Coordinates of C-alpha atoms in Angstrom, one line a residue:
X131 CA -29.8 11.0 -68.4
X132 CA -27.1 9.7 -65.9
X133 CA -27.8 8.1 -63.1
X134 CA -24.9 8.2 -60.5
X135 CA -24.5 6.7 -57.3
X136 CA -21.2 6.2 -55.0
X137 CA -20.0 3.3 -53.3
X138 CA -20.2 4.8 -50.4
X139 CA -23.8 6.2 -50.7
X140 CA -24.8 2.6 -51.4
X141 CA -23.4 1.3 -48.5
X142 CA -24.6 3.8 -46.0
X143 CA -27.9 4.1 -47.7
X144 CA -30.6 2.7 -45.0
X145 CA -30.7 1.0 -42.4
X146 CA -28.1 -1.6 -43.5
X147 CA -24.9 -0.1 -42.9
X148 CA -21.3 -1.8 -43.5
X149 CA -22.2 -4.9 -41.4
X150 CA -25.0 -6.1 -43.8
X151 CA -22.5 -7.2 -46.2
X152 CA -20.1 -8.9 -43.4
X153 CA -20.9 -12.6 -43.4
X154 CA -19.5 -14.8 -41.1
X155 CA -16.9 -16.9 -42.0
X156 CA -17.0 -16.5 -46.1
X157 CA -14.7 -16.6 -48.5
X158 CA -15.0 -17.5 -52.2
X159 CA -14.6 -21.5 -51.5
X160 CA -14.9 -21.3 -48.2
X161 CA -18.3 -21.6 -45.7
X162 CA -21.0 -19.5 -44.7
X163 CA -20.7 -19.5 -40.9
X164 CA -23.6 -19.9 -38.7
X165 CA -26.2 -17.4 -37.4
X166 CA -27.5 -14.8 -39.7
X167 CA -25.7 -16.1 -43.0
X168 CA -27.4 -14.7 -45.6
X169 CA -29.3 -11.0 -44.5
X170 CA -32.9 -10.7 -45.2
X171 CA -34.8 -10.7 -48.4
X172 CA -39.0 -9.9 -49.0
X173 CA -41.2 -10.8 -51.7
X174 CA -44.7 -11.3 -52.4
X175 CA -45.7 -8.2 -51.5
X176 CA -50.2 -7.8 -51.1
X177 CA -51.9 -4.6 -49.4
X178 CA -51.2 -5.9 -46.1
X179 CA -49.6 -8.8 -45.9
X180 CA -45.5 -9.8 -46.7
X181 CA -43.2 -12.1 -47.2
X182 CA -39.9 -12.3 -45.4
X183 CA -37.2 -14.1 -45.3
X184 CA -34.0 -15.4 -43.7
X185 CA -31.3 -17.7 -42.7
X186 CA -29.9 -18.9 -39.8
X187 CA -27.7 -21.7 -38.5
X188 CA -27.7 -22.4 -35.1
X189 CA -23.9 -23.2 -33.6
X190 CA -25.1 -27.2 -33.6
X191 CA -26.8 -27.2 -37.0
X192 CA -29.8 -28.4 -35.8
X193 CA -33.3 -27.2 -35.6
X194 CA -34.0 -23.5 -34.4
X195 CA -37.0 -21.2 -34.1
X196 CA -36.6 -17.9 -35.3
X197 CA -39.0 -14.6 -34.8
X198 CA -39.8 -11.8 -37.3
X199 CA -40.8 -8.5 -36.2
X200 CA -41.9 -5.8 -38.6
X201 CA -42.2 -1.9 -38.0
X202 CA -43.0 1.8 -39.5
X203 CA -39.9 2.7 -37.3
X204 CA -36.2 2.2 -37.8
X205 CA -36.5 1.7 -33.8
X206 CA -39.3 -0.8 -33.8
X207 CA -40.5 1.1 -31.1
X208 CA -44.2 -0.3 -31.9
X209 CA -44.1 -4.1 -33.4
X210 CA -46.9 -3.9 -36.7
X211 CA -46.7 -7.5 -37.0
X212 CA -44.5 -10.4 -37.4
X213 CA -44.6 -14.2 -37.0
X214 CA -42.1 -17.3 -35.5
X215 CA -41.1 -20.5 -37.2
X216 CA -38.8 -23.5 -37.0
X217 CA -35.7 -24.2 -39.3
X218 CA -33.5 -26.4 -40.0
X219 CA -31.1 -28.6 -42.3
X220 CA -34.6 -30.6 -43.6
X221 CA -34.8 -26.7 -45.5
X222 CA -31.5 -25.6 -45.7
X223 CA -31.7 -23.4 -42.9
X224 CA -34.1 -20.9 -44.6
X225 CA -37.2 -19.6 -42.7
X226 CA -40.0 -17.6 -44.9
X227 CA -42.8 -15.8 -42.5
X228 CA -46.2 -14.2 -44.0
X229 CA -46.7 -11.2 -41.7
X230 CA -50.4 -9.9 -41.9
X231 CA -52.4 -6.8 -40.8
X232 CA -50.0 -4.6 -42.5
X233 CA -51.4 -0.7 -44.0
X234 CA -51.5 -0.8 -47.6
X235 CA -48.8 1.5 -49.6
X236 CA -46.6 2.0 -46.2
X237 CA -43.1 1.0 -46.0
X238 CA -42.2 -1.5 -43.3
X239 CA -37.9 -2.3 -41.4
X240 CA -38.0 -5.9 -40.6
X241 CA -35.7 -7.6 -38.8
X242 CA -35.1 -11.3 -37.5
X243 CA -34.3 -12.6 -33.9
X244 CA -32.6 -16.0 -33.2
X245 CA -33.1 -18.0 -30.7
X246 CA -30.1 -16.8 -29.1
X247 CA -31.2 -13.4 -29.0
X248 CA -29.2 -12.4 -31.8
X249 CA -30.7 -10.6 -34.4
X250 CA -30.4 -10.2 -38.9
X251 CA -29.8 -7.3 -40.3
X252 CA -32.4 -4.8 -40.5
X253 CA -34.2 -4.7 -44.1
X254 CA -36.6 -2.5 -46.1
X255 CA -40.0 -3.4 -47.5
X256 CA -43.3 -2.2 -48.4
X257 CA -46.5 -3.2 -49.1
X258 CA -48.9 -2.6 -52.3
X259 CA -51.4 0.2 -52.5
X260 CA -54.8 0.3 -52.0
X261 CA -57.3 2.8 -53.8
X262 CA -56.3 5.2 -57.2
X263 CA -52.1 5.0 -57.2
X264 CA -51.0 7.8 -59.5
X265 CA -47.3 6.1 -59.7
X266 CA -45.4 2.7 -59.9
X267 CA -42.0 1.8 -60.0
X268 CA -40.4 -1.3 -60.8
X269 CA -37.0 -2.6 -61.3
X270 CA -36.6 -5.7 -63.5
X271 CA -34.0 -8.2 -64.0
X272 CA -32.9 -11.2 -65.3
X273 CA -29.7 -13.2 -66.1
X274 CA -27.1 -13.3 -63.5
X275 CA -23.9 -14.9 -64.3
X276 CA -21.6 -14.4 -61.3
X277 CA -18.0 -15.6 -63.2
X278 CA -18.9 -12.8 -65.6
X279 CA -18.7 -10.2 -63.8
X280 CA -20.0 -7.6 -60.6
X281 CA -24.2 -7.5 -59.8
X282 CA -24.0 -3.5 -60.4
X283 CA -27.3 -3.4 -61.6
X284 CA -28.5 -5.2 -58.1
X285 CA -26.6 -2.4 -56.8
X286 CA -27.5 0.6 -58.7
X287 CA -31.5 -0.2 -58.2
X288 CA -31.1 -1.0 -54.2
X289 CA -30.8 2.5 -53.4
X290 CA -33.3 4.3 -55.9
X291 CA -36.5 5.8 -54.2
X292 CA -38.1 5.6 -57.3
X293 CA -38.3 2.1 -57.2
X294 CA -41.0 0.1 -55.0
X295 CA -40.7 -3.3 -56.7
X296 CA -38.0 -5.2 -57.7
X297 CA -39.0 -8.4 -60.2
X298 CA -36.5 -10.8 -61.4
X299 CA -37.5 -12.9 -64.6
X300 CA -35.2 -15.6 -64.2
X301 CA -31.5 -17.1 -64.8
X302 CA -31.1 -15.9 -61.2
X303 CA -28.5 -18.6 -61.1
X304 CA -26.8 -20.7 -63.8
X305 CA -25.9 -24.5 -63.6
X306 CA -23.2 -24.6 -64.9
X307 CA -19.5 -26.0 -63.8
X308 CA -16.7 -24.3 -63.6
X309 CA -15.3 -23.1 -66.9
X310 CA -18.4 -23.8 -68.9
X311 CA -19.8 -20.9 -69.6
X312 CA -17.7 -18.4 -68.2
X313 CA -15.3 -15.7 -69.9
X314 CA -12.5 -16.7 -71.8
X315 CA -9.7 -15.1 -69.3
X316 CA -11.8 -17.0 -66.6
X317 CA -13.7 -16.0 -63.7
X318 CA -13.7 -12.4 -62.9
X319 CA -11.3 -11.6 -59.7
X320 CA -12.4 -15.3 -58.6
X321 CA -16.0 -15.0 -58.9
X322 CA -16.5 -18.5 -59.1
X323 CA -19.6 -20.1 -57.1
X324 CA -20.1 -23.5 -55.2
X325 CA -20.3 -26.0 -56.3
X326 CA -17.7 -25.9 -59.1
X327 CA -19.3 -29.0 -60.9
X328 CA -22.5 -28.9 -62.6
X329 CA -25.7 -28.6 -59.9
X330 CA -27.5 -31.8 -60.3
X331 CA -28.6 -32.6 -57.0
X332 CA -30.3 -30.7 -54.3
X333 CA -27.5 -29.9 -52.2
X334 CA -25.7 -28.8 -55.5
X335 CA -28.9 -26.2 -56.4
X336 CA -28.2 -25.4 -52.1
X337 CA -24.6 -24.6 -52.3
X338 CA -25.0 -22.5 -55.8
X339 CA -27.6 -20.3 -53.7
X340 CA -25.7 -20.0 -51.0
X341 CA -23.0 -18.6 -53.0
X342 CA -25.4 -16.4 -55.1
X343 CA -26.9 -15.1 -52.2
X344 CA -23.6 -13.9 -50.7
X345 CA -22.8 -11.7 -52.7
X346 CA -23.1 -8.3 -51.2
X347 CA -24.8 -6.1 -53.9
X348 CA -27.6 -9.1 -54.5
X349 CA -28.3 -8.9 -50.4
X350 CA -28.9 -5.3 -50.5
X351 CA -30.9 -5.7 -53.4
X352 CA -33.0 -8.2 -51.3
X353 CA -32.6 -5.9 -48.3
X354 CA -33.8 -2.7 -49.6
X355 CA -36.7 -3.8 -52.0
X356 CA -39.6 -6.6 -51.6
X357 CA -39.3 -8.7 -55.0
X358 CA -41.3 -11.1 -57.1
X359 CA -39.3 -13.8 -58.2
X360 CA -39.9 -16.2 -61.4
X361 CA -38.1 -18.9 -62.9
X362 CA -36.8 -19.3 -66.4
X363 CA -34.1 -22.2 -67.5
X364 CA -31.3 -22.1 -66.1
X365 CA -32.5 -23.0 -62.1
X366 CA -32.9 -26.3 -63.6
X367 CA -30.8 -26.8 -66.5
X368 CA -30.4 -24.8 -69.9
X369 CA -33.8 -24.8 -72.2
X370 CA -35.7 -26.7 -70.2
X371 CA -39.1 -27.9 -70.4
X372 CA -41.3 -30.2 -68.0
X373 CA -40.0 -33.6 -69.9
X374 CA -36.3 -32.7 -69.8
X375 CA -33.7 -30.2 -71.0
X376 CA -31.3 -29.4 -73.5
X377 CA -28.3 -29.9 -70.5
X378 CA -29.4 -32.8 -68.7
X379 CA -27.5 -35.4 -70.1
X380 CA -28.6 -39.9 -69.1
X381 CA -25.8 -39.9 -66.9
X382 CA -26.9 -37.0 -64.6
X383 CA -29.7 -39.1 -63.3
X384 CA -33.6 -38.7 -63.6
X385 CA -34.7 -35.4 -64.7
X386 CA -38.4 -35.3 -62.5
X387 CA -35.5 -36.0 -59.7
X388 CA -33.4 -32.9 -61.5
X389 CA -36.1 -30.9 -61.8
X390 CA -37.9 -31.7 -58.2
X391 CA -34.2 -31.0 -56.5
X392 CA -34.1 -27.6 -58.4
X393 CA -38.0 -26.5 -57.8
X394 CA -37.0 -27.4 -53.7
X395 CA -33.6 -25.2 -53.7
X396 CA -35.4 -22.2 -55.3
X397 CA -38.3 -22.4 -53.1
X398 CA -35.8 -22.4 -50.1
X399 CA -34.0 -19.6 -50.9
X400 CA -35.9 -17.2 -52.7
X401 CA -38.7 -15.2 -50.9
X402 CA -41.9 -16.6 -52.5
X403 CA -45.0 -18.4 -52.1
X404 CA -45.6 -21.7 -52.4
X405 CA -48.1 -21.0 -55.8
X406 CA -46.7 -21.5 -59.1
X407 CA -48.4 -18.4 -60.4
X408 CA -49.9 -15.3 -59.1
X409 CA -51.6 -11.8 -59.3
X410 CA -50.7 -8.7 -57.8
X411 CA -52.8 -5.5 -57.6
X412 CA -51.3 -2.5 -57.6
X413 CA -53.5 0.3 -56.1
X414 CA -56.2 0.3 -59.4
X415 CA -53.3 1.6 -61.1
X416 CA -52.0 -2.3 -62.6
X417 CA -52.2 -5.7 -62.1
X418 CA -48.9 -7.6 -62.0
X419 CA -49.0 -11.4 -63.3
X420 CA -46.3 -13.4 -62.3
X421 CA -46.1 -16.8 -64.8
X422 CA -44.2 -19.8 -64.9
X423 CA -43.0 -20.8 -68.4
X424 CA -40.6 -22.9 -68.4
X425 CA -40.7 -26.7 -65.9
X426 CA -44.2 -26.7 -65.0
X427 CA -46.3 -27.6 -68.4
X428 CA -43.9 -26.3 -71.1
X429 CA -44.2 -29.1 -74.1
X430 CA -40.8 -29.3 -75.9
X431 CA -39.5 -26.8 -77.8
X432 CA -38.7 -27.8 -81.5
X433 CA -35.3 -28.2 -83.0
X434 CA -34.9 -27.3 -87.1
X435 CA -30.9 -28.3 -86.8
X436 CA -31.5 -32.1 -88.0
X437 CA -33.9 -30.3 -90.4
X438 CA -30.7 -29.0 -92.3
X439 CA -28.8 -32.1 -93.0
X440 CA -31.6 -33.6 -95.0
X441 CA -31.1 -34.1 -98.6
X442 CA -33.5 -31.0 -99.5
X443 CA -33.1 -29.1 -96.9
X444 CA -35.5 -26.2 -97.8
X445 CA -38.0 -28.5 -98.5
X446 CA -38.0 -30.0 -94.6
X447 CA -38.1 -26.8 -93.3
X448 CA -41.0 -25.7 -95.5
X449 CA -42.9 -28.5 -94.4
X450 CA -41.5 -27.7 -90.8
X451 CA -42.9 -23.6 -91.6
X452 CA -46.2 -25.0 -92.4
X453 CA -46.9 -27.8 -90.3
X454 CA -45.8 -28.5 -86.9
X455 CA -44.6 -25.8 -86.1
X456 CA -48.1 -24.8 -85.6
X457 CA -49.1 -27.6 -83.3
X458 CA -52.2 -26.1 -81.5
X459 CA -51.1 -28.8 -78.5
X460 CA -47.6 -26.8 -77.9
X461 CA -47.7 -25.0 -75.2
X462 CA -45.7 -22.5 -72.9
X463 CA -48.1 -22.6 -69.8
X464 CA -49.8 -25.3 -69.8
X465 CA -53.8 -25.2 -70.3
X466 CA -54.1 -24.8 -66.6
X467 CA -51.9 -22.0 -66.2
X468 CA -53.4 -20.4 -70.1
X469 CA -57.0 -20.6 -68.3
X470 CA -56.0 -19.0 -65.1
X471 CA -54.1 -16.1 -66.7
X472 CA -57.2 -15.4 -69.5
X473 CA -59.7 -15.2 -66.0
X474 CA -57.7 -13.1 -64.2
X475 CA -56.8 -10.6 -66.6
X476 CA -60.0 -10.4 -67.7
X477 CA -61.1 -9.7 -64.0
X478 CA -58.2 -6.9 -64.3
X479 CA -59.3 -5.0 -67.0
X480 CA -63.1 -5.5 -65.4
X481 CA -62.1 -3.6 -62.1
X482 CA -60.7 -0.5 -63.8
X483 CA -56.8 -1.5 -63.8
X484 CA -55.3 0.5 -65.9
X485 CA -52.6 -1.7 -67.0
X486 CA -52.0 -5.4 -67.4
X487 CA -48.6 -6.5 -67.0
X488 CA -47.1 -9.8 -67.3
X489 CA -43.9 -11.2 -66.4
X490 CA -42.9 -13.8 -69.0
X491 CA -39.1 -15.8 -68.5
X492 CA -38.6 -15.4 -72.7
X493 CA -39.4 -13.0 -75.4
X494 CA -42.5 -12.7 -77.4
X495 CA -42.3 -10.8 -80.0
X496 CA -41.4 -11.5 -83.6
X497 CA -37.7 -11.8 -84.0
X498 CA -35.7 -13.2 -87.3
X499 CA -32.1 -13.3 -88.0
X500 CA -31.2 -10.7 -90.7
X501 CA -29.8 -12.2 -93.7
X502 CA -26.4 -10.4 -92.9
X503 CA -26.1 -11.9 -89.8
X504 CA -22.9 -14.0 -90.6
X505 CA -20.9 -10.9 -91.5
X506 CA -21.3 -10.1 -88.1
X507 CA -19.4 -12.8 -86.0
X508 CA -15.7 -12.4 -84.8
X509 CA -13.7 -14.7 -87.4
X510 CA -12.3 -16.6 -84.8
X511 CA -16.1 -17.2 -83.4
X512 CA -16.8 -20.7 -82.0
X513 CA -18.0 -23.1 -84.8
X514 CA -21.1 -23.8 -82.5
X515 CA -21.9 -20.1 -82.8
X516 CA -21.6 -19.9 -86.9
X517 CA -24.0 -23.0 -87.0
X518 CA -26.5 -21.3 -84.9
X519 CA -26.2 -18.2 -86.4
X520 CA -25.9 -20.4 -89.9
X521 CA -29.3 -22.1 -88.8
X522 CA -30.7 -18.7 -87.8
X523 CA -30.7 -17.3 -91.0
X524 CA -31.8 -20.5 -93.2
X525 CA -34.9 -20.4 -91.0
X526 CA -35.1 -16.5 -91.5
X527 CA -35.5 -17.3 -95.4
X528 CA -38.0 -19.2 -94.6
X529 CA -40.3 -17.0 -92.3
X530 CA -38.9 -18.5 -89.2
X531 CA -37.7 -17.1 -85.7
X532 CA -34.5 -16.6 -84.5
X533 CA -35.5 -18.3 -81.4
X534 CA -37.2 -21.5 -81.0
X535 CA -36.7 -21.7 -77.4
X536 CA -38.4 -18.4 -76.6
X537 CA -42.1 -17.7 -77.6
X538 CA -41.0 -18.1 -81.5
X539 CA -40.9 -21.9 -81.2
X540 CA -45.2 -21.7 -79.8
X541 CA -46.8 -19.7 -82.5
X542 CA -50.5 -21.4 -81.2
X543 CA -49.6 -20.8 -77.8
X544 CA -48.8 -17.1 -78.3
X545 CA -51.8 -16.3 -80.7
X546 CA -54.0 -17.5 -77.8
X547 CA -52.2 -15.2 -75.3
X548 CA -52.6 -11.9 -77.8
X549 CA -56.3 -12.5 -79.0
X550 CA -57.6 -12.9 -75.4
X551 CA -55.9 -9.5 -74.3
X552 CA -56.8 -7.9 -77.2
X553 CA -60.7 -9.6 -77.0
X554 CA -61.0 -8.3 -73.3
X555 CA -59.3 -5.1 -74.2
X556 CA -56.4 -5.3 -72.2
X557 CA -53.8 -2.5 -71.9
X558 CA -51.1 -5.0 -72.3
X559 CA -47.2 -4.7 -70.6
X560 CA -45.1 -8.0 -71.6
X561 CA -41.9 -7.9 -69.9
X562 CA -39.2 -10.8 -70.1
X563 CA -35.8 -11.5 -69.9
X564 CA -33.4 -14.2 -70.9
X565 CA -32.0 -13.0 -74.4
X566 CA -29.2 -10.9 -72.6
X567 CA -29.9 -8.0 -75.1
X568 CA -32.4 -5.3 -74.8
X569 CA -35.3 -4.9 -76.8
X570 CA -38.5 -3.0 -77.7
X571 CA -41.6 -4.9 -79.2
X572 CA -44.6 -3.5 -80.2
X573 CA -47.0 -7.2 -80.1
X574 CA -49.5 -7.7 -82.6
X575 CA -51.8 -10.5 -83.7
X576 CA -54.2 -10.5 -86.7
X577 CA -52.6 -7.4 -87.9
X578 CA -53.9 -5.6 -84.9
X579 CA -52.1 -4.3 -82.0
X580 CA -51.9 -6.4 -78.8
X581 CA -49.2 -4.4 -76.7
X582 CA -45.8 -3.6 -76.3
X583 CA -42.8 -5.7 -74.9
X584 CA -40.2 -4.6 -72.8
X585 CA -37.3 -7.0 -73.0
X586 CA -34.4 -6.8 -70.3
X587 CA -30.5 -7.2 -70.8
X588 CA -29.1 -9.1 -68.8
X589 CA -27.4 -8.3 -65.3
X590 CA -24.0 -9.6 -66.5
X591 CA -24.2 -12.9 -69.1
X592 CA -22.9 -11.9 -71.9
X593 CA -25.1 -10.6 -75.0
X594 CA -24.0 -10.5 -78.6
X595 CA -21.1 -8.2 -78.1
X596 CA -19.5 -11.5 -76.9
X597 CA -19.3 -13.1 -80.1
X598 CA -19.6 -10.0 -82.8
X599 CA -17.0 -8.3 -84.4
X600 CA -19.6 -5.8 -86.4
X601 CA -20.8 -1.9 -84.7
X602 CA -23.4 -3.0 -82.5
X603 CA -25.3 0.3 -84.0
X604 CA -24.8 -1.4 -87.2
X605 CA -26.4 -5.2 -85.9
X606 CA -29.0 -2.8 -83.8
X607 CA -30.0 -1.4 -87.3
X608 CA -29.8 -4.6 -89.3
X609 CA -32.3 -6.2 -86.4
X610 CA -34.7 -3.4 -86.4
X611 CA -35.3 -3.1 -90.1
X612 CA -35.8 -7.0 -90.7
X613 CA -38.4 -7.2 -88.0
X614 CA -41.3 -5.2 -87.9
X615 CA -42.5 -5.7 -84.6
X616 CA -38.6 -4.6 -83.4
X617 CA -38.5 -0.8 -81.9
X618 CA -35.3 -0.8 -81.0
X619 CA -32.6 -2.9 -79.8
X620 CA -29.2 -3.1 -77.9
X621 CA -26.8 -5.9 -78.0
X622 CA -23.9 -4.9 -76.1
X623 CA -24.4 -3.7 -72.7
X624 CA -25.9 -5.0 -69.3
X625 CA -28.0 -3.7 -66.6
X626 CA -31.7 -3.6 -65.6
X627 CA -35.4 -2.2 -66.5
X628 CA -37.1 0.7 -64.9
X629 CA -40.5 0.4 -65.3
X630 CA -42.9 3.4 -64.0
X631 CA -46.2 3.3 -64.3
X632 CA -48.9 6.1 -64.0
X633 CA -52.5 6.1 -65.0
X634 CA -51.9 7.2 -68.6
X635 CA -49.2 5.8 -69.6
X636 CA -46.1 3.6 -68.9
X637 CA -42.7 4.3 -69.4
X638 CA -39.5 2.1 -69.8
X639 CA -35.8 3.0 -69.3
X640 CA -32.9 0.5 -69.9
X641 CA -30.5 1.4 -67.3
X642 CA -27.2 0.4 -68.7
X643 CA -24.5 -0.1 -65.7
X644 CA -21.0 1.6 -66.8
X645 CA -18.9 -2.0 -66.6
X646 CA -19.4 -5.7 -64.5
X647 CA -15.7 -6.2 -64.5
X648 CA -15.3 -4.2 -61.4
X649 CA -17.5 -3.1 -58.7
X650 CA -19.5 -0.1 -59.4
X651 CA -22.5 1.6 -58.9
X652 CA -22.4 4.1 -61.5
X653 CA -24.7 3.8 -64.9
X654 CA -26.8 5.8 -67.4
X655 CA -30.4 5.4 -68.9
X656 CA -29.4 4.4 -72.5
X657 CA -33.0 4.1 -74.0
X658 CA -36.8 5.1 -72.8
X659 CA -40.0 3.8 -74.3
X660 CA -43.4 5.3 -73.7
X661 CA -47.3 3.5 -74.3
X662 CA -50.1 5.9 -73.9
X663 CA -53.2 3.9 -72.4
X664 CA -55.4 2.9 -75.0
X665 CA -52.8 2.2 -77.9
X666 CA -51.2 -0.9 -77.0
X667 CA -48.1 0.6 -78.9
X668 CA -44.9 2.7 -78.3
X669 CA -45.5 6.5 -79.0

């Protein structure tokens, strides 16, 4: 199935027209203007209440008081709600109003009116069902590297009808300075984002926003769909955990101060609440659980590398396998968050939802490194990459994840998660990001089935294509067959998720964009998973 959609259908689509995407005063390294500098965005969406949000610089840079008004009609001939606050440079300009009294399952335009009568451009939104839905659609995401190339998926989603929710997992953004982690013919047509040194302070995480949030195809995104946003790693720094991370470095300063300055930023500019966690109900038909697992309570991921330069090296990480790596204390969520998540599921599947879904920032299920692995890589492959594959597959002898960082590295922790859906009976949807490649779990725990995974690719980082030589049908076959929980698999292209959900069953499609390297709306459904209610496992 092909999916196609012009440029100029995207830009015409709406209410948004050409001048959405015209912000004053930008240019790659340049400024973002004052007034309306960054279009509209909405997120936490309930049956009748919604989030929206803004920004807007007055001429002086001082305070200002801005007004939300939200209507059924493009005209806003009749104001349904709406709501006034002051901004200012104390929050980076940003202004978030919670509009109540809204009619469930109706879509909403919403606009924003400066104090100088000027007004944003006009978005989309709309608000969760009430009663027995018979259909859900939802758009996921997660890994954004702008120097790598165009937001296509962003774009390709905006526009569907057949989409009422867009959720990102995380690596909205990426911390990283210029020429870190970016291709090796350098940023794509200039795509490179403020600041170009590593974010470290809060008016780094600002400026990296600002530049994120320009870009045109990630503002209609916001525009045209209310979203629920999570973090994963990189809005703080790369594989980090609520002591530290593995790129914060002594000299960059206090990490609570790292991590507080990053928590802020994101909390500015991204249209969510102020609670760390949070369910959404969707009509009877699903509840939606949106999780932090990453800077909140994660304890510290383990690190088998040192393991290897012992004298014996199997022997350290056989007592590694069989020891702490199944600390009961580890933890993803925190026991807080683990408590919170076990009630309220449990209070979903009590109330007749059909489905339980729940958004994690890394993958769950079982994932080792095929033994082949090696034959794989480019010859001229960085050296850090053959050690981490080299790594990889030692631990794979052993009964050990790929991924240490990712639920694979919390073997307690996960167990706990999976026997408490399946002990409340839970028709369970995991979906997660971060890897850059697409997958397709089917979870189990005590040899019984738990639920499926959907696993996004990302929006543009790059996946194993970047550093693989090999077919990637052939490293797609060698994954599947050396992990039994692994469906299926893609390593080498980008896009989004399209989840749809009805009351018997609940369908996947990884929408693979065409290419990021220019801007283009066109891409194709490359692979579709189904769960019938009842199995917690692909049909």
């Amino acid at each position: 199935m092909t999916i196609r959609i012009d440029r100029r259908s995207l830009l015409l689509t709406g209410t948004l027209g050409l001048g959405a995407f015209a912000i004053p005063g930008f240019a790659w390294g340049q400024g973002f203007g004052t007034g309306f500098t960054h279009s509209v965005a909405s997120g936490e969406p309930g049956p009748d209440t919604m989030l929206l949000w803004t920004r807007y610089v007055p001429a002086n840079a001082g305070a200002a008081r801005v007004r939300a008004e939200i209507s059924e009609t493009g005209d806003f001939a009749r104001i349904a709600g709406g709501g006034e606050m002051m901004t200012g440079p104390w929050r980076d300009h940003t202004a978030k109003i919670t509009v109540q009294g809204l009619r469930p399952g109706t879509r909403y335009f919403y606009r924003f009116i400066g104090p100088d009568g000027s007004m944003s451009p006009v978005g989309r939104t709309g608000t969760l069902p009430v009663g027995n839905a018979r259909r859900f659609g939802i758009a996921v995401f997660s890994c954004t590297n702008m120097p790598f190339g165009y937001f296509n998926a962003y774009a390709h989603a905006a526009v569907r009808d057949d989409v009422d929710l867009a959720v990102h997992l995380g690596d909205y953004l990426y911390e990283y300075p210029k020429g870190a982690y970016s291709p090796e013919r350098g940023a794509i047509d200039g795509r490179v984002p403020l600041p170009e040194g590593e974010i470290i302070a809060l008016a780094d995480y600002r400026l990296r926003y600002a530049s994120y949030r320009a870009d045109p195809d990630l503002q209609a995104l916001h525009a045209l769909k209310p979203m629920l946003v999570q973090q994963d790693d990189h809005e703080s720094a790369n594989n980090s955990w609520e002591g530290g991370a593995q790129n914060h470095q002594a000299n960059e300063g206090e990490w609570n101060a790292r991590r507080a300055a990053a928590m802020q930023a994101w909390r500015e500019w991204m249209p969510v609440s102020e609670a760390p966690w949070g369910s959404y109900d969707i009509g009877g038909l699903a509840t939606l659980f949106r999780t932090d697992s990453r800077t909140i309570a994660r304890s510290a991921g383990p690190d088998i590398a040192p393991l290897l330069k012992q004298a014996d090296p199997v022997q350290a990480l056989t007592a590694f396998r069989d020891g702490a790596w199944h600390d009961k204390a580890a933890t993803m969520l925190g026991t807080e968050q683990e408590a919170w998540l076990a009630r309220a599921m449990a209070r979903s599947v009590r109330s007749g939802a059909k489905w339980q879904v729940v958004g994690f920032g890394t993958i769950m299920g079982r994932n080792r490194v095929p033994l082949q692995a090696a034959e794989w890589l480019r010859p001229n492959a960085p050296q850090r990459v053959k050690d981490y594959v080299q790594t990889g597959v030692a631990a794979s002898r052993l009964g050990l994840p790929a991924d240490l960082d990712n639920w694979g590295g919390y073997p307690e922790a996960r167990a706990r998660f999976l026997r408490s859906a399946q002990g409340i009976g839970a028709n369970l949807i995991v979906i997660c990001g971060d890897s850059h490649n697409a997958w397709a779990f089917d979870l189990a725990e005590d040899g019984r089935p738990a639920g499926v995974e959907f696993a996004g690719h990302s929006v543009t980082s790059p996946g194993y294509e970047s550093m693989a030589a090999a077919d990637p049908k052939v490293i797609a076959r060698g994954l599947v067959e050396a992990n039994p929980e692994l469906k299926w698999c893609d390593t080498s292209r980008r896009g989004y998720m399209a989840v749809t959900l009805t009351p018997e069953r609940a369908s996947n499609e990884w929408v693979f964009v065409d290419t990021i390297t220019e801007r283009s709306a066109r891409a194709s459904v490359g692979h579709s998973a189904v769960v019938q209610r009842g199995r917690n496992r692909m049909s």
